[in-house]
């Protein structure tokens, strides 16, 4: 049986995502995103499942940085997980007794309205994950009265949900990715996503425009772009790109090749099926057959036949 690492402890949204992506594998909980990815890199697990972005909070920056700077890993799949938070307490605790709440900062942000409305005097303390918060509350003598966590965490740690679905938005979704060590790519499906990390060769006017033009002139649509600091000084950034299509598609392959020529470094993070199954829209003149016909035409020109 294969094994996948994930952001633990037991009861996280990440575990719920893993169960959807690979229900029959052995699960290895890890203390943080970096540890989960390192378990995949070092061979302690066959891969890992980690969060990448949230529809309210945006990108998970630790994941972005780890994928860009750590040893290479490829994304092989993704899942979109609806996020619902519960207020978990030890059995017998009443709402009016809650003075100290522990949760992950992102969960706090997404439940701020409920806390201000129902528990205006409560103090919220940051935890490493929503499940770890539930674990903390379950410990006898814990200084925390409640945790904002997924309901599944209450099942693991013997806590009751004194309130459910307390998020400020009911449509919040987190995107989780499954990664593994580099190997054969998933076959194109017609509804794919490709992810890249691009490092500028040098900083000059129009550098970002030059990179974006490689996609635009070939009809490749970007679904996400994020800038992150390189750590080499103020104003130094690298860029994460998600784009529609598979690197096996001619237009995507040519765009990636063009970007490689421009960049100081270009890291390929994978081509994989989109979780939403939205088919890639191909503009006229950018299908694989169009690129083949253009290459044949150019060959004739160079051979003096046209």
GROMACS .gro file of C-alpha atoms in nm:
model
  306
    1UNK     CA    1   0.000   0.000   0.000
    2UNK     CA    2   0.132   0.345  -0.088
    3UNK     CA    3   0.172   0.618   0.173
    4UNK     CA    4   0.096   0.990   0.150
    5UNK     CA    5   0.214   1.255   0.394
    6UNK     CA    6  -0.013   1.546   0.485
    7UNK     CA    7  -0.040   1.848   0.711
    8UNK     CA    8  -0.142   1.699   1.044
    9UNK     CA    9  -0.231   1.610   1.306
   10UNK     CA   10  -0.528   1.384   1.246
   11UNK     CA   11  -0.848   1.570   1.176
   12UNK     CA   12  -0.724   1.850   0.950
   13UNK     CA   13  -0.895   1.967   0.634
   14UNK     CA   14  -0.581   1.839   0.465
   15UNK     CA   15  -0.659   1.486   0.581
   16UNK     CA   16  -1.012   1.523   0.447
   17UNK     CA   17  -0.866   1.631   0.111
   18UNK     CA   18  -0.627   1.335   0.110
   19UNK     CA   19  -0.918   1.097   0.168
   20UNK     CA   20  -1.087   1.236  -0.142
   21UNK     CA   21  -0.773   1.218  -0.357
   22UNK     CA   22  -0.652   0.876  -0.242
   23UNK     CA   23  -0.895   0.703  -0.006
   24UNK     CA   24  -0.708   0.373   0.018
   25UNK     CA   25  -0.354   0.486   0.101
   26UNK     CA   26  -0.172   0.487   0.433
   27UNK     CA   27  -0.171   0.837   0.583
   28UNK     CA   28   0.133   1.001   0.745
   29UNK     CA   29   0.050   1.317   0.946
   30UNK     CA   30   0.327   1.579   0.960
   31UNK     CA   31   0.384   1.885   1.177
   32UNK     CA   32   0.384   2.139   0.893
   33UNK     CA   33   0.377   2.179   0.515
   34UNK     CA   34   0.756   2.163   0.484
   35UNK     CA   35   0.775   1.838   0.679
   36UNK     CA   36   0.504   1.680   0.461
   37UNK     CA   37   0.686   1.778   0.141
   38UNK     CA   38   1.020   1.660   0.280
   39UNK     CA   39   0.865   1.322   0.361
   40UNK     CA   40   0.784   1.291  -0.010
   41UNK     CA   41   1.129   1.413  -0.115
   42UNK     CA   42   1.314   1.179   0.120
   43UNK     CA   43   1.110   0.872   0.031
   44UNK     CA   44   0.944   0.842   0.373
   45UNK     CA   45   0.619   0.870   0.178
   46UNK     CA   46   0.525   0.820  -0.187
   47UNK     CA   47   0.387   1.171  -0.206
   48UNK     CA   48   0.217   1.442  -0.005
   49UNK     CA   49  -0.107   1.640   0.007
   50UNK     CA   50  -0.081   2.006   0.110
   51UNK     CA   51  -0.300   2.319   0.082
   52UNK     CA   52  -0.217   2.563  -0.199
   53UNK     CA   53  -0.480   2.838  -0.192
   54UNK     CA   54  -0.805   2.940  -0.028
   55UNK     CA   55  -1.090   3.130  -0.192
   56UNK     CA   56  -1.094   3.384   0.093
   57UNK     CA   57  -0.738   3.395   0.228
   58UNK     CA   58  -0.558   3.347  -0.104
   59UNK     CA   59  -0.232   3.158  -0.144
   60UNK     CA   60  -0.070   2.943   0.125
   61UNK     CA   61   0.269   3.111   0.113
   62UNK     CA   62   0.462   2.833   0.288
   63UNK     CA   63   0.352   2.591   0.018
   64UNK     CA   64   0.447   2.835  -0.259
   65UNK     CA   65   0.794   2.889  -0.114
   66UNK     CA   66   0.859   2.521  -0.047
   67UNK     CA   67   0.765   2.423  -0.402
   68UNK     CA   68   0.983   2.699  -0.546
   69UNK     CA   69   1.298   2.651  -0.340
   70UNK     CA   70   1.303   2.295  -0.207
   71UNK     CA   71   1.402   1.986  -0.399
   72UNK     CA   72   1.181   1.943  -0.703
   73UNK     CA   73   0.837   1.788  -0.670
   74UNK     CA   74   0.561   1.752  -0.930
   75UNK     CA   75   0.192   1.816  -0.877
   76UNK     CA   76  -0.006   1.512  -0.995
   77UNK     CA   77  -0.358   1.603  -0.885
   78UNK     CA   78  -0.575   1.850  -0.699
   79UNK     CA   79  -0.905   1.869  -0.514
   80UNK     CA   80  -1.133   2.159  -0.415
   81UNK     CA   81  -1.260   2.109  -0.060
   82UNK     CA   82  -1.550   2.312   0.085
   83UNK     CA   83  -1.440   2.452   0.420
   84UNK     CA   84  -1.684   2.443   0.712
   85UNK     CA   85  -1.576   2.536   1.065
   86UNK     CA   86  -1.720   2.423   1.398
   87UNK     CA   87  -1.666   2.561   1.747
   88UNK     CA   88  -1.545   2.258   1.944
   89UNK     CA   89  -1.550   2.234   2.324
   90UNK     CA   90  -1.499   1.978   2.597
   91UNK     CA   91  -1.827   1.803   2.687
   92UNK     CA   92  -2.035   2.014   2.925
   93UNK     CA   93  -1.887   2.351   2.824
   94UNK     CA   94  -2.143   2.624   2.762
   95UNK     CA   95  -2.107   2.915   2.520
   96UNK     CA   96  -2.089   3.172   2.799
   97UNK     CA   97  -1.791   2.993   2.955
   98UNK     CA   98  -1.568   3.037   2.651
   99UNK     CA   99  -1.296   3.296   2.715
  100UNK     CA  100  -0.996   3.159   2.524
  101UNK     CA  101  -1.019   3.013   2.173
  102UNK     CA  102  -0.736   2.851   1.978
  103UNK     CA  103  -0.730   2.805   1.602
  104UNK     CA  104  -0.519   2.857   1.291
  105UNK     CA  105  -0.494   3.227   1.191
  106UNK     CA  106  -0.665   3.162   0.857
  107UNK     CA  107  -0.961   3.002   1.035
  108UNK     CA  108  -0.979   3.298   1.272
  109UNK     CA  109  -1.001   3.537   0.979
  110UNK     CA  110  -1.276   3.334   0.814
  111UNK     CA  111  -1.483   3.317   1.136
  112UNK     CA  112  -1.420   3.668   1.264
  113UNK     CA  113  -1.782   3.776   1.221
  114UNK     CA  114  -1.916   3.490   1.433
  115UNK     CA  115  -1.664   3.554   1.711
  116UNK     CA  116  -1.736   3.926   1.724
  117UNK     CA  117  -2.109   3.862   1.728
  118UNK     CA  118  -2.135   3.564   1.965
  119UNK     CA  119  -1.813   3.581   2.172
  120UNK     CA  120  -1.703   3.946   2.172
  121UNK     CA  121  -1.502   3.908   2.493
  122UNK     CA  122  -1.311   3.596   2.390
  123UNK     CA  123  -0.940   3.601   2.315
  124UNK     CA  124  -0.825   3.408   2.006
  125UNK     CA  125  -0.481   3.245   2.015
  126UNK     CA  126  -0.300   3.124   1.703
  127UNK     CA  127  -0.234   2.750   1.667
  128UNK     CA  128  -0.033   2.556   1.410
  129UNK     CA  129  -0.345   2.401   1.252
  130UNK     CA  130  -0.716   2.373   1.318
  131UNK     CA  131  -0.681   2.007   1.416
  132UNK     CA  132  -0.386   2.081   1.646
  133UNK     CA  133  -0.612   2.339   1.809
  134UNK     CA  134  -0.874   2.073   1.879
  135UNK     CA  135  -0.604   1.847   2.017
  136UNK     CA  136  -0.491   2.126   2.253
  137UNK     CA  137  -0.845   2.177   2.385
  138UNK     CA  138  -0.886   1.804   2.452
  139UNK     CA  139  -0.588   1.790   2.688
  140UNK     CA  140  -0.693   1.782   3.056
  141UNK     CA  141  -0.618   2.116   3.218
  142UNK     CA  142  -0.589   2.291   2.881
  143UNK     CA  143  -0.578   2.673   2.904
  144UNK     CA  144  -0.812   2.690   2.604
  145UNK     CA  145  -1.190   2.665   2.625
  146UNK     CA  146  -1.268   2.605   2.258
  147UNK     CA  147  -1.118   2.542   1.917
  148UNK     CA  148  -1.231   2.651   1.573
  149UNK     CA  149  -1.178   2.334   1.374
  150UNK     CA  150  -1.336   2.097   1.122
  151UNK     CA  151  -1.605   1.872   1.268
  152UNK     CA  152  -1.391   1.564   1.199
  153UNK     CA  153  -1.138   1.689   1.456
  154UNK     CA  154  -1.404   1.670   1.726
  155UNK     CA  155  -1.455   1.303   1.645
  156UNK     CA  156  -1.083   1.234   1.682
  157UNK     CA  157  -1.037   1.425   2.008
  158UNK     CA  158  -1.365   1.370   2.190
  159UNK     CA  159  -1.497   1.725   2.163
  160UNK     CA  160  -1.852   1.849   2.110
  161UNK     CA  161  -1.957   2.100   1.844
  162UNK     CA  162  -2.130   2.378   2.035
  163UNK     CA  163  -2.181   2.562   1.704
  164UNK     CA  164  -2.144   2.447   1.344
  165UNK     CA  165  -2.084   2.617   1.008
  166UNK     CA  166  -1.959   2.936   1.177
  167UNK     CA  167  -1.763   3.071   0.881
  168UNK     CA  168  -1.849   3.417   0.757
  169UNK     CA  169  -1.897   3.277   0.406
  170UNK     CA  170  -2.070   2.950   0.323
  171UNK     CA  171  -1.895   2.911  -0.015
  172UNK     CA  172  -1.534   2.903   0.108
  173UNK     CA  173  -1.317   2.649  -0.073
  174UNK     CA  174  -0.955   2.542  -0.028
  175UNK     CA  175  -0.753   2.393  -0.311
  176UNK     CA  176  -0.527   2.105  -0.209
  177UNK     CA  177  -0.260   1.949  -0.429
  178UNK     CA  178  -0.105   1.604  -0.437
  179UNK     CA  179   0.268   1.600  -0.515
  180UNK     CA  180   0.528   1.331  -0.575
  181UNK     CA  181   0.889   1.302  -0.681
  182UNK     CA  182   0.939   1.379  -1.053
  183UNK     CA  183   0.828   1.100  -1.285
  184UNK     CA  184   0.601   1.033  -1.583
  185UNK     CA  185   0.334   1.302  -1.620
  186UNK     CA  186  -0.040   1.234  -1.607
  187UNK     CA  187  -0.184   1.201  -1.957
  188UNK     CA  188  -0.362   1.506  -2.103
  189UNK     CA  189  -0.737   1.504  -2.042
  190UNK     CA  190  -0.848   1.823  -2.218
  191UNK     CA  191  -0.921   1.978  -1.877
  192UNK     CA  192  -0.572   2.024  -1.737
  193UNK     CA  193  -0.365   2.272  -1.543
  194UNK     CA  194   0.011   2.339  -1.562
  195UNK     CA  195   0.206   2.505  -1.281
  196UNK     CA  196   0.541   2.686  -1.306
  197UNK     CA  197   0.777   2.897  -1.097
  198UNK     CA  198   0.973   3.164  -1.286
  199UNK     CA  199   1.280   3.353  -1.162
  200UNK     CA  200   1.379   3.668  -1.350
  201UNK     CA  201   1.720   3.667  -1.517
  202UNK     CA  202   1.754   4.036  -1.427
  203UNK     CA  203   1.527   4.319  -1.318
  204UNK     CA  204   1.445   4.559  -1.603
  205UNK     CA  205   1.146   4.755  -1.737
  206UNK     CA  206   0.891   4.523  -1.897
  207UNK     CA  207   1.037   4.200  -1.750
  208UNK     CA  208   0.698   4.073  -1.627
  209UNK     CA  209   0.529   4.182  -1.950
  210UNK     CA  210   0.783   3.979  -2.148
  211UNK     CA  211   0.693   3.669  -1.950
  212UNK     CA  212   0.320   3.723  -1.982
  213UNK     CA  213   0.356   3.778  -2.357
  214UNK     CA  214   0.487   3.423  -2.398
  215UNK     CA  215   0.146   3.300  -2.286
  216UNK     CA  216  -0.069   3.566  -2.454
  217UNK     CA  217   0.068   3.527  -2.808
  218UNK     CA  218   0.000   3.152  -2.796
  219UNK     CA  219  -0.350   3.180  -2.652
  220UNK     CA  220  -0.259   3.028  -2.314
  221UNK     CA  221  -0.486   3.148  -2.036
  222UNK     CA  222  -0.343   3.206  -1.687
  223UNK     CA  223  -0.563   3.102  -1.393
  224UNK     CA  224  -0.331   3.228  -1.116
  225UNK     CA  225  -0.022   3.444  -1.080
  226UNK     CA  226   0.153   3.512  -0.749
  227UNK     CA  227   0.470   3.702  -0.671
  228UNK     CA  228   0.692   3.598  -0.379
  229UNK     CA  229   1.012   3.758  -0.245
  230UNK     CA  230   1.334   3.576  -0.330
  231UNK     CA  231   1.490   3.676   0.001
  232UNK     CA  232   1.780   3.847  -0.180
  233UNK     CA  233   1.664   4.201  -0.101
  234UNK     CA  234   1.370   4.438  -0.124
  235UNK     CA  235   1.208   4.436  -0.468
  236UNK     CA  236   1.340   4.093  -0.570
  237UNK     CA  237   1.060   3.853  -0.659
  238UNK     CA  238   0.986   3.525  -0.831
  239UNK     CA  239   0.651   3.429  -0.983
  240UNK     CA  240   0.414   3.134  -0.955
  241UNK     CA  241   0.197   3.067  -1.261
  242UNK     CA  242  -0.101   2.836  -1.306
  243UNK     CA  243  -0.222   2.807  -1.664
  244UNK     CA  244  -0.481   2.620  -1.862
  245UNK     CA  245  -0.363   2.319  -2.060
  246UNK     CA  246  -0.101   2.044  -2.048
  247UNK     CA  247   0.268   2.078  -2.132
  248UNK     CA  248   0.206   1.814  -2.400
  249UNK     CA  249  -0.017   2.068  -2.580
  250UNK     CA  250   0.184   2.247  -2.849
  251UNK     CA  251   0.080   2.597  -2.740
  252UNK     CA  252   0.167   2.527  -2.375
  253UNK     CA  253   0.495   2.357  -2.462
  254UNK     CA  254   0.604   2.649  -2.680
  255UNK     CA  255   0.507   2.901  -2.411
  256UNK     CA  256   0.706   2.712  -2.149
  257UNK     CA  257   1.005   2.692  -2.385
  258UNK     CA  258   0.982   3.065  -2.454
  259UNK     CA  259   0.967   3.138  -2.082
  260UNK     CA  260   1.271   2.918  -2.025
  261UNK     CA  261   1.471   3.132  -2.268
  262UNK     CA  262   1.377   3.451  -2.081
  263UNK     CA  263   1.419   3.340  -1.721
  264UNK     CA  264   1.720   3.292  -1.502
  265UNK     CA  265   1.551   2.975  -1.378
  266UNK     CA  266   1.219   2.810  -1.458
  267UNK     CA  267   1.084   2.531  -1.241
  268UNK     CA  268   0.818   2.301  -1.387
  269UNK     CA  269   0.573   2.194  -1.114
  270UNK     CA  270   0.357   1.964  -1.322
  271UNK     CA  271   0.067   1.921  -1.564
  272UNK     CA  272  -0.235   1.749  -1.411
  273UNK     CA  273  -0.616   1.721  -1.434
  274UNK     CA  274  -0.814   2.018  -1.302
  275UNK     CA  275  -1.036   1.941  -1.005
  276UNK     CA  276  -1.325   2.140  -1.152
  277UNK     CA  277  -1.298   1.950  -1.484
  278UNK     CA  278  -1.338   2.274  -1.682
  279UNK     CA  279  -1.226   2.205  -2.038
  280UNK     CA  280  -0.949   2.421  -2.180
  281UNK     CA  281  -1.075   2.678  -2.430
  282UNK     CA  282  -0.851   2.674  -2.739
  283UNK     CA  283  -0.844   2.994  -2.943
  284UNK     CA  284  -0.854   2.967  -3.323
  285UNK     CA  285  -0.504   2.921  -3.460
  286UNK     CA  286  -0.359   2.773  -3.138
  287UNK     CA  287  -0.461   2.406  -3.158
  288UNK     CA  288  -0.191   2.140  -3.195
  289UNK     CA  289  -0.281   2.096  -3.562
  290UNK     CA  290  -0.229   2.467  -3.624
  291UNK     CA  291   0.123   2.450  -3.480
  292UNK     CA  292   0.200   2.139  -3.688
  293UNK     CA  293   0.077   2.305  -4.007
  294UNK     CA  294   0.282   2.618  -3.933
  295UNK     CA  295   0.595   2.408  -3.872
  296UNK     CA  296   0.546   2.224  -4.203
  297UNK     CA  297   0.497   2.554  -4.384
  298UNK     CA  298   0.816   2.696  -4.231
  299UNK     CA  299   1.003   2.381  -4.331
  300UNK     CA  300   0.900   2.433  -4.691
  301UNK     CA  301   1.014   2.796  -4.679
  302UNK     CA  302   1.355   2.698  -4.545
  303UNK     CA  303   1.389   2.425  -4.805
  304UNK     CA  304   1.305   2.668  -5.088
  305UNK     CA  305   0.984   2.478  -5.170
  306UNK     CA  306   0.737   2.757  -5.105
   0.00000   0.00000   0.00000
